[in-house]
Coordinates of N, CA and C in Angstrom, one line a residue:
Chain A
M1 N 121.2 86.7 102.7 CA 120.6 88.1 103.3 C 119.5 88.5 102.4
T2 N 118.8 89.3 102.9 CA 117.6 89.9 102.2 C 117.5 91.4 102.0
I3 N 117.3 91.8 100.9 CA 117.4 93.3 100.3 C 116.1 93.7 99.9
T4 N 115.6 94.9 100.2 CA 114.4 95.4 99.7 C 114.9 96.3 98.6
A5 N 114.4 96.1 97.3 CA 114.7 97.1 96.4 C 113.4 98.0 95.9
K6 N 113.7 99.3 95.9 CA 112.6 100.1 95.5 C 112.8 100.8 94.1
F7 N 111.7 101.1 93.4 CA 111.9 101.7 92.0 C 111.0 102.9 91.8
F8 N 111.4 103.9 91.2 CA 110.6 105.0 91.1 C 110.3 105.4 89.6
A9 N 109.5 106.3 89.1 CA 109.2 106.8 88.0 C 109.2 105.8 86.6
N10 N 110.1 106.0 85.8 CA 110.1 104.9 84.6 C 110.5 103.7 84.8
F11 N 111.3 103.5 85.8 CA 111.9 102.2 86.5 C 110.8 101.5 87.2
Q12 N 110.0 102.0 87.8 CA 108.7 101.5 88.3 C 107.9 100.9 87.2
D13 N 107.6 101.7 86.2 CA 106.9 101.2 85.0 C 107.3 99.9 84.5
V14 N 108.8 99.8 84.3 CA 109.4 98.6 83.8 C 109.0 97.4 84.4
I15 N 108.9 97.2 85.7 CA 108.8 96.0 86.5 C 107.4 96.0 87.0
G16 N 106.7 96.9 87.1 CA 105.3 97.1 87.3 C 104.8 97.0 88.7
T17 N 105.9 97.3 89.6 CA 105.7 97.5 91.0 C 106.7 98.3 91.6
N18 N 106.7 98.9 92.8 CA 107.6 99.8 93.3 C 108.6 99.2 94.3
T19 N 108.2 97.8 94.7 CA 109.1 97.2 95.8 C 109.3 95.7 95.5
L20 N 110.7 95.1 95.5 CA 110.8 93.7 95.4 C 111.6 93.4 96.5
K21 N 111.3 92.2 97.2 CA 112.1 91.5 98.2 C 112.9 90.6 97.5
L22 N 114.4 90.7 97.8 CA 115.2 90.0 97.1 C 116.1 89.1 98.2
S23 N 116.3 87.8 97.9 CA 117.1 87.2 98.9 C 118.3 86.6 98.1
F24 N 119.6 86.6 98.7 CA 120.7 86.2 98.2 C 121.6 85.2 99.1
D25 N 122.3 84.2 98.4 CA 123.0 83.3 99.3 C 124.3 84.0 99.7
E26 N 124.9 84.9 98.9 CA 126.2 85.7 99.2 C 125.9 86.4 100.6
T27 N 127.1 86.6 101.3 CA 126.8 87.5 102.5 C 127.2 88.8 102.0
L28 N 128.2 89.1 101.0 CA 128.5 90.3 100.4 C 128.0 90.6 98.9
I29 N 127.3 91.6 98.8 CA 126.9 91.9 97.4 C 127.1 93.4 97.2
S30 N 127.6 93.8 96.0 CA 127.6 95.4 96.0 C 126.4 95.9 95.1
I31 N 126.2 97.1 95.1 CA 125.0 97.7 94.3 C 125.2 97.3 92.9
A32 N 126.6 97.3 92.3 CA 126.8 97.0 91.0 C 126.4 95.6 90.7
D33 N 126.7 94.7 91.6 CA 126.3 93.3 91.5 C 124.6 93.3 91.2
L34 N 124.1 93.9 92.1 CA 122.4 94.0 92.4 C 121.9 94.4 90.9
I35 N 122.7 95.7 90.3 CA 122.2 96.2 89.2 C 122.3 95.0 87.9
T36 N 123.4 94.3 88.2 CA 123.6 93.2 87.1 C 122.6 92.2 87.0
Q37 N 122.1 91.9 88.3 CA 121.2 90.8 88.5 C 119.8 91.3 88.0
L38 N 119.4 92.6 88.3 CA 118.2 93.1 87.9 C 118.1 93.4 86.5
E39 N 119.2 93.7 86.0 CA 119.0 94.0 84.4 C 119.0 92.6 83.7
R40 N 119.5 91.5 84.3 CA 119.2 90.2 83.8 C 117.9 89.6 84.0
Q41 N 117.4 89.8 85.1 CA 116.0 89.2 85.4 C 114.8 90.2 84.7
H42 N 115.3 91.4 84.4 CA 114.1 92.2 83.9 C 114.7 93.1 82.6
P43 N 114.7 92.3 81.6 CA 115.2 92.9 80.1 C 114.7 94.3 79.8
G44 N 113.4 94.4 80.5 CA 112.8 95.7 80.1 C 113.6 97.1 80.4
F45 N 114.6 96.9 81.5 CA 115.4 97.9 82.0 C 116.3 98.4 80.7
N46 N 116.6 97.4 79.8 CA 117.3 97.6 78.5 C 118.7 98.5 79.0
G47 N 119.2 98.1 80.0 CA 120.6 98.9 80.2 C 120.5 100.2 80.9
N48 N 119.3 100.7 81.2 CA 119.0 101.9 81.8 C 119.3 102.0 83.2
L49 N 119.0 100.9 83.9 CA 119.3 100.8 85.3 C 120.9 101.1 85.4
E50 N 121.6 100.3 84.6 CA 123.2 100.4 84.7 C 123.6 101.6 84.3
K51 N 123.1 102.4 83.2 CA 123.5 103.6 82.7 C 123.1 104.8 83.3
F52 N 121.7 104.8 83.7 CA 121.1 106.2 84.2 C 120.7 106.2 85.6
S53 N 120.7 105.1 86.4 CA 120.2 105.2 87.9 C 120.9 106.0 88.8
L54 N 120.2 106.7 89.6 CA 120.8 107.2 90.8 C 120.4 106.1 91.8
V55 N 121.1 106.0 92.9 CA 120.8 105.0 93.8 C 121.0 105.6 95.5
A56 N 120.0 105.0 96.2 CA 120.2 105.3 97.5 C 119.9 104.2 98.3
V57 N 120.7 104.1 99.4 CA 120.8 103.0 100.3 C 120.1 103.5 101.8
N58 N 119.1 103.1 102.1 CA 118.5 103.5 103.3 C 118.4 104.9 103.6
E59 N 117.8 105.3 102.2 CA 117.4 106.8 101.9 C 118.5 107.8 102.0
K60 N 119.6 107.2 101.7 CA 120.9 108.3 101.4 C 121.5 107.8 100.2
Y61 N 121.8 108.8 99.4 CA 122.5 108.8 98.2 C 123.7 107.8 98.3
S62 N 123.9 106.7 97.2 CA 125.0 106.0 97.3 C 125.7 105.9 96.2
H63 N 126.7 105.0 96.0 CA 127.4 104.7 94.8 C 127.3 103.2 94.5
R64 N 127.8 102.9 93.1 CA 127.9 101.4 92.8 C 128.7 100.4 93.4
R65 N 129.8 101.1 94.1 CA 130.8 100.1 94.9 C 130.3 99.9 96.2
Q66 N 129.2 100.4 96.7 CA 129.0 100.1 97.9 C 128.6 98.7 98.3
E67 N 128.9 98.0 99.3 CA 128.6 96.6 99.7 C 127.3 96.8 100.5
L68 N 126.3 95.9 100.2 CA 125.0 95.9 100.9 C 124.9 95.0 102.1
S69 N 124.1 95.3 103.1 CA 123.7 94.5 104.2 C 122.5 94.0 104.3
D70 N 122.4 92.9 105.3 CA 121.1 92.3 105.3 C 120.1 93.3 105.8
G71 N 119.0 93.4 105.3 CA 118.0 94.3 105.7 C 117.9 95.7 104.9
D72 N 119.0 95.9 104.1 CA 119.1 97.2 103.4 C 117.9 97.5 102.6
V73 N 117.5 98.9 102.4 CA 116.6 99.2 101.4 C 117.2 100.0 100.4
V74 N 117.3 99.5 99.1 CA 118.1 100.1 98.1 C 117.0 100.7 97.0
A75 N 117.2 102.0 96.9 CA 116.3 102.5 95.9 C 116.9 103.0 94.5
F76 N 116.2 102.7 93.3 CA 116.8 103.2 92.0 C 115.8 104.1 91.4
F77 N 116.5 105.1 90.9 CA 115.5 105.9 90.2 C 116.3 106.8 89.2
P78 N 115.7 107.4 88.3 CA 116.1 108.1 87.2 C 116.6 109.6 87.7
P79 N 117.3 110.3 86.9 CA 117.6 111.6 87.3 C 116.2 112.3 87.6
V80 N 116.3 113.1 88.9 CA 115.1 113.7 89.5 C 114.7 114.9 88.5
S81 N 113.5 115.3 88.6 CA 112.8 116.3 87.9 C 111.7 117.0 88.8
G82 N 112.0 117.4 89.9 CA 111.1 118.2 90.8 C 111.2 119.7 90.5
G83 N 110.4 120.3 91.2 CA 110.4 121.9 91.2 C 109.3 122.4 90.3
Chain B
M1 N 111.7 126.2 110.9 CA 111.7 125.7 109.5 C 110.5 124.9 109.3
I2 N 110.0 125.0 107.9 CA 109.0 124.1 107.5 C 109.1 123.3 106.3
Y3 N 109.2 122.1 106.4 CA 109.4 121.1 105.2 C 108.2 120.2 105.0
N4 N 107.9 120.2 103.8 CA 106.7 119.4 103.5 C 106.7 118.6 102.1
I5 N 106.4 117.4 102.0 CA 106.0 116.9 100.7 C 104.7 116.5 100.7
T6 N 103.7 117.0 99.9 CA 102.2 116.9 100.2 C 101.4 116.9 98.8
D7 N 100.4 116.0 98.9 CA 99.6 115.8 97.9 C 98.3 116.5 97.9
R8 N 98.5 117.7 98.8 CA 97.3 118.6 98.8 C 97.8 119.9 98.3
V9 N 96.6 120.7 98.0 CA 97.0 122.1 97.4 C 97.9 122.8 98.5
I10 N 98.8 123.6 97.9 CA 99.8 124.3 98.8 C 98.9 125.5 99.3
Q11 N 98.8 125.8 100.5 CA 98.1 127.1 101.0 C 99.2 128.1 101.1
H12 N 99.3 128.9 100.1 CA 100.3 129.9 100.1 C 100.2 130.9 101.4
G13 N 98.9 131.5 101.4 CA 98.7 132.5 102.3 C 99.1 132.2 103.7
A14 N 98.6 131.2 104.3 CA 98.8 130.6 105.6 C 100.2 130.2 105.7
L15 N 100.8 129.8 104.8 CA 102.3 129.4 104.9 C 103.2 130.7 105.1
L16 N 103.0 131.6 104.1 CA 103.6 132.7 103.9 C 103.6 133.6 105.3
D17 N 102.4 133.7 105.8 CA 102.1 134.4 107.2 C 103.1 133.8 108.3
E18 N 103.3 132.5 108.2 CA 104.3 131.9 109.2 C 105.6 132.3 109.1
M19 N 106.0 132.9 107.8 CA 107.4 133.4 107.5 C 107.6 134.8 108.0
R20 N 106.5 135.4 108.6 CA 106.8 136.8 109.1 C 107.3 136.6 110.5
V21 N 108.6 136.8 110.7 CA 109.1 136.9 112.1 C 109.7 138.2 112.5
E22 N 109.9 138.4 113.8 CA 110.2 139.7 114.1 C 111.7 140.1 113.8
T23 N 112.6 139.0 113.6 CA 113.9 139.5 113.4 C 114.2 139.7 111.8
S24 N 113.1 139.5 111.0 CA 113.4 139.3 109.7 C 112.8 140.6 108.8
G25 N 113.6 141.2 108.0 CA 113.2 142.3 107.2 C 112.9 142.0 105.7
A26 N 113.1 140.6 105.5 CA 112.7 140.3 103.9 C 112.3 138.8 104.2
V27 N 111.3 138.6 103.1 CA 110.9 137.2 102.9 C 110.9 137.0 101.2
A28 N 111.8 136.2 100.8 CA 111.9 136.0 99.3 C 111.3 134.7 99.1
T29 N 110.4 134.7 98.0 CA 109.5 133.4 97.7 C 109.9 133.0 96.2
F30 N 109.7 131.7 96.1 CA 109.8 131.1 94.8 C 108.6 130.3 94.6
H31 N 107.7 130.3 93.4 CA 106.7 129.6 93.4 C 106.9 128.9 91.9
G32 N 106.8 127.5 92.0 CA 106.9 126.8 90.7 C 105.5 126.6 90.4
I33 N 105.2 126.6 89.0 CA 103.8 126.6 88.7 C 103.6 125.7 87.3
V34 N 102.6 125.0 87.2 CA 102.4 124.2 86.1 C 102.0 125.1 84.9
R35 N 102.9 124.9 83.8 CA 102.6 125.7 82.7 C 101.9 124.8 81.5
R36 N 101.3 125.4 80.6 CA 100.6 124.5 79.4 C 101.8 124.3 78.5
P37 N 102.5 125.1 77.8 CA 103.4 124.6 76.8 C 104.6 124.1 77.4
S38 N 105.1 123.0 76.7 CA 106.1 122.3 77.3 C 106.9 121.5 76.2
R39 N 108.1 121.6 75.9 CA 108.8 120.8 74.8 C 107.8 120.7 73.5
G40 N 107.3 122.0 73.0 CA 106.6 121.9 71.7 C 105.1 121.2 72.0
R41 N 104.6 120.8 73.1 CA 103.4 120.4 73.1 C 102.6 121.3 74.1
D42 N 101.2 121.0 74.1 CA 100.3 121.6 75.1 C 100.1 120.4 76.3
V43 N 100.5 120.8 77.3 CA 100.4 119.8 78.5 C 99.0 119.8 79.1
L44 N 98.2 118.7 79.3 CA 97.0 118.7 80.1 C 97.1 118.8 81.5
Y45 N 98.1 117.9 82.2 CA 98.3 118.1 83.6 C 99.6 117.5 83.8
L46 N 100.2 117.6 85.0 CA 101.3 116.8 85.4 C 101.1 116.1 86.5
E47 N 101.8 114.8 86.6 CA 101.7 114.0 87.8 C 103.1 114.0 88.6
Y48 N 103.3 114.4 89.8 CA 104.5 114.4 90.4 C 104.5 113.1 91.3
S49 N 105.6 112.2 91.4 CA 105.7 111.0 92.2 C 107.0 111.5 93.2
S50 N 107.1 110.9 94.2 CA 108.2 111.1 95.0 C 108.7 109.8 95.8
Y51 N 109.8 109.9 96.4 CA 110.2 108.8 97.3 C 110.1 109.5 98.6
G52 N 108.9 109.6 99.2 CA 108.4 110.7 100.1 C 109.3 110.8 101.4
S53 N 109.5 109.5 101.9 CA 110.3 109.7 103.2 C 111.8 110.1 102.9
M54 N 112.4 109.6 101.8 CA 113.7 110.3 101.4 C 113.7 111.8 101.3
A55 N 112.7 112.1 100.5 CA 112.4 113.5 100.1 C 112.6 114.4 101.1
L56 N 111.6 113.9 102.1 CA 111.6 114.8 103.5 C 112.9 115.0 104.0
K57 N 113.7 114.0 104.0 CA 115.1 114.2 104.5 C 116.0 115.1 103.8
V58 N 115.8 114.9 102.6 CA 116.5 115.7 101.5 C 116.1 117.1 101.7
L59 N 115.0 117.5 101.9 CA 114.5 118.9 102.2 C 115.1 119.4 103.5
E60 N 115.1 118.7 104.5 CA 115.9 119.1 105.8 C 117.4 119.2 105.6
Q61 N 118.0 118.4 104.7 CA 119.4 118.5 104.4 C 119.7 119.8 103.7
I62 N 118.7 120.3 102.6 CA 118.9 121.5 101.9 C 118.7 122.6 102.9
G63 N 117.8 122.6 103.6 CA 117.3 123.6 104.6 C 118.6 123.8 105.7
G64 N 119.2 122.7 106.1 CA 120.5 122.7 106.8 C 121.6 123.5 106.2
E65 N 121.7 123.2 105.0 CA 122.8 123.9 104.2 C 122.5 125.4 104.2
I66 N 121.4 125.8 104.2 CA 121.0 127.3 103.9 C 121.3 127.8 105.3
Y67 N 120.8 127.2 106.3 CA 121.1 127.7 107.8 C 122.4 127.9 108.0
Q68 N 123.3 126.8 107.5 CA 124.6 126.9 107.8 C 125.6 128.0 107.1
N69 N 125.1 128.3 105.9 CA 125.9 129.1 105.1 C 125.3 130.3 104.9
M70 N 124.1 130.7 105.3 CA 123.7 132.1 105.0 C 122.9 132.6 106.3
Q71 N 123.0 134.0 106.3 CA 122.3 134.4 107.5 C 120.6 134.7 107.4
V72 N 120.0 133.5 107.6 CA 118.6 133.5 107.4 C 118.1 133.2 108.8
D73 N 116.8 133.6 108.9 CA 116.0 133.3 110.1 C 115.1 132.0 110.0
K74 N 114.6 131.8 108.7 CA 113.6 130.8 108.6 C 113.5 130.3 107.1
V75 N 113.3 128.9 107.2 CA 113.3 128.2 105.8 C 111.9 127.5 105.5
L76 N 111.3 127.8 104.5 CA 110.2 127.0 104.1 C 110.4 126.3 102.7
L77 N 110.3 124.9 102.6 CA 110.4 124.1 101.5 C 109.3 123.3 101.4
T78 N 108.5 123.3 100.4 CA 107.3 122.5 100.3 C 107.0 122.1 98.8
H79 N 106.9 120.8 98.5 CA 106.8 120.3 97.1 C 105.6 119.4 97.1
R80 N 104.7 119.7 96.0 CA 103.6 118.9 95.7 C 103.8 117.5 95.1
T81 N 102.9 116.7 95.2 CA 102.8 115.5 94.5 C 101.5 115.2 94.2
G82 N 101.3 114.1 93.2 CA 100.0 113.7 92.7 C 99.7 114.5 91.4
R83 N 98.4 114.5 91.1 CA 98.0 115.2 89.9 C 98.0 116.8 90.0
L84 N 98.6 117.5 89.0 CA 98.6 119.0 89.3 C 97.9 119.6 88.0
E85 N 97.0 120.4 87.9 CA 96.5 121.1 86.8 C 97.2 122.1 86.3
I86 N 97.0 122.8 85.2 CA 97.6 124.0 84.8 C 97.4 125.2 85.7
G87 N 98.4 125.7 86.1 CA 98.3 126.8 87.1 C 98.6 126.7 88.3
E88 N 98.5 125.4 88.7 CA 98.7 124.9 90.2 C 100.1 125.2 90.5
T89 N 100.4 125.3 91.9 CA 101.5 125.4 92.5 C 102.4 124.3 92.8
T90 N 103.4 124.0 92.1 CA 104.2 122.7 92.4 C 105.1 122.7 93.6
I91 N 105.7 123.9 93.8 CA 106.5 124.1 94.8 C 106.7 125.4 95.2
L92 N 106.6 125.6 96.5 CA 106.8 127.0 97.4 C 108.0 126.9 98.2
I93 N 108.7 127.8 97.9 CA 110.0 128.1 98.7 C 110.0 129.5 99.3
A94 N 110.3 129.6 100.6 CA 110.3 131.1 101.3 C 111.5 130.9 102.2
I95 N 112.1 132.0 102.1 CA 113.4 132.2 103.0 C 113.1 133.7 103.7
A96 N 113.1 133.6 105.1 CA 113.1 134.8 105.7 C 114.4 135.3 106.4
A97 N 114.7 136.4 106.3 CA 116.1 136.8 106.5 C 116.2 138.3 107.1
P98 N 117.2 138.6 107.9 CA 117.2 140.0 108.4 C 117.3 141.1 107.0
H99 N 118.1 140.7 106.1 CA 118.2 141.6 104.9 C 117.9 140.8 103.5
R100 N 117.8 141.6 102.5 CA 117.3 141.1 101.2 C 118.1 140.0 100.6
K101 N 119.5 140.3 100.7 CA 120.5 139.5 100.0 C 120.5 138.1 100.2
A102 N 120.3 137.9 101.6 CA 120.4 136.5 102.2 C 119.0 135.8 101.7
A103 N 118.1 136.5 101.9 CA 116.7 136.1 101.4 C 116.7 135.5 99.9
L104 N 117.0 136.5 99.2 CA 117.3 136.1 97.8 C 118.1 134.9 97.3
E105 N 119.3 135.1 97.9 CA 120.3 133.9 97.7 C 119.9 132.7 98.2
G106 N 119.3 132.6 99.3 CA 118.7 131.3 99.9 C 117.8 130.8 99.2
C107 N 116.8 131.4 98.5 CA 115.8 131.2 97.7 C 116.3 130.6 96.5
S108 N 117.2 131.1 95.8 CA 117.9 130.6 94.7 C 118.7 129.4 94.9
Y109 N 119.4 129.3 96.0 CA 120.2 128.1 96.3 C 119.2 127.0 96.4
A110 N 118.0 127.1 97.2 CA 117.1 126.0 97.5 C 116.5 125.5 96.1
I111 N 116.3 126.3 95.2 CA 115.5 125.8 94.2 C 116.5 125.1 93.2
E112 N 117.7 125.5 93.2 CA 118.9 124.7 92.4 C 119.0 123.5 93.1
R113 N 119.3 123.4 94.5 CA 119.4 122.2 95.0 C 118.3 121.2 94.9
I114 N 117.2 121.7 95.0 CA 116.0 120.6 94.9 C 116.0 120.1 93.4
K115 N 116.5 120.9 92.4 CA 116.4 120.4 90.9 C 117.5 119.4 90.9
Q116 N 118.6 119.3 91.8 CA 119.7 118.5 91.7 C 119.3 117.3 92.3
I117 N 118.8 117.2 93.6 CA 118.7 116.0 94.5 C 117.5 115.6 95.0
L118 N 116.5 116.5 95.0 CA 115.3 116.1 95.6 C 114.6 114.8 94.8
P119 N 114.4 113.7 95.5 CA 113.8 112.7 94.8 C 112.5 112.7 94.4
V120 N 112.0 113.4 93.6 CA 110.7 113.8 92.9 C 110.9 113.6 91.3
W121 N 109.7 113.3 90.9 CA 109.7 113.0 89.3 C 108.5 113.6 88.9
K122 N 108.6 114.2 87.6 CA 107.4 114.8 87.1 C 107.1 114.0 85.7
K123 N 105.8 113.7 85.6 CA 105.4 113.1 84.3 C 104.5 114.2 83.6
E124 N 104.8 114.4 82.4 CA 103.9 115.3 81.5 C 102.9 114.4 81.0
V125 N 101.6 114.9 80.9 CA 100.6 114.2 80.2 C 100.1 115.1 79.2
W126 N 99.9 114.8 78.0 CA 99.4 115.5 76.8 C 98.2 114.8 76.1
D127 N 97.6 115.3 75.3 CA 96.5 114.7 74.3 C 97.3 113.6 73.5
G128 N 97.1 112.2 73.9 CA 97.6 111.2 73.2 C 98.9 110.6 73.7
G129 N 99.5 111.0 74.8 CA 100.5 110.5 75.3 C 101.0 111.0 76.8
E130 N 102.1 110.6 77.1 CA 102.7 110.9 78.6 C 104.2 110.5 78.6
E131 N 104.9 111.1 79.3 CA 106.3 110.8 79.4 C 106.8 111.3 80.8
W132 N 107.6 110.5 81.3 CA 108.5 110.7 82.7 C 109.6 111.9 82.1
I133 N 109.7 113.0 82.8 CA 110.8 114.0 82.6 C 111.9 113.6 83.4
Q134 N 113.1 113.4 82.7 CA 114.2 113.2 83.5 C 115.4 114.3 83.7
G135 N 115.5 114.7 84.8 CA 116.6 115.5 85.0 C 116.4 117.0 84.5
A136 N 115.2 117.3 84.7 CA 114.7 118.8 84.1 C 114.9 119.6 85.1

């Protein structure tokens, strides 16, 4: 299955782009699994994706136990600072 | 209702004119403004970044919460993105309601919810450095 991962603010700075297309053999993968893989592939996250990220799936706030489906867009971002 | 995420200067006058409706006796507003002193430094400018498509949905959600829970006639929520200079408006909130209490409470509720859940991030830039501000 294919997932689109999006990154914002300092998370975007870590990987140098705001969008990654990711393919997985497994049919079921959770957000927690995805975070583990991203932390392994991009050491610059330095645990911050795991510890501090908020997550949205298809533009709705989500949680780490959510299972992902083919075509999902998963966004990772730090605590918001608008206003 | 008016919801916007925009990289253009917020046109207060024209927007606030649209908040004058015949059923409303009050319009409460909140202007967020770029200030120079922050965290012991002199800020040169701010850069706001957003998850634009989701941010618009979140503004609609917050507006919906206000319409559902308070006696208001019209909600305006607009947030700037991009580079903002000292003194520029970062956010404009306006709530039109029959009476002042709902207008003021709606305005206060909107800015607090925006601070909690709107996917927008602020970067402070000062002489010699810059920093993404988290959860401010």
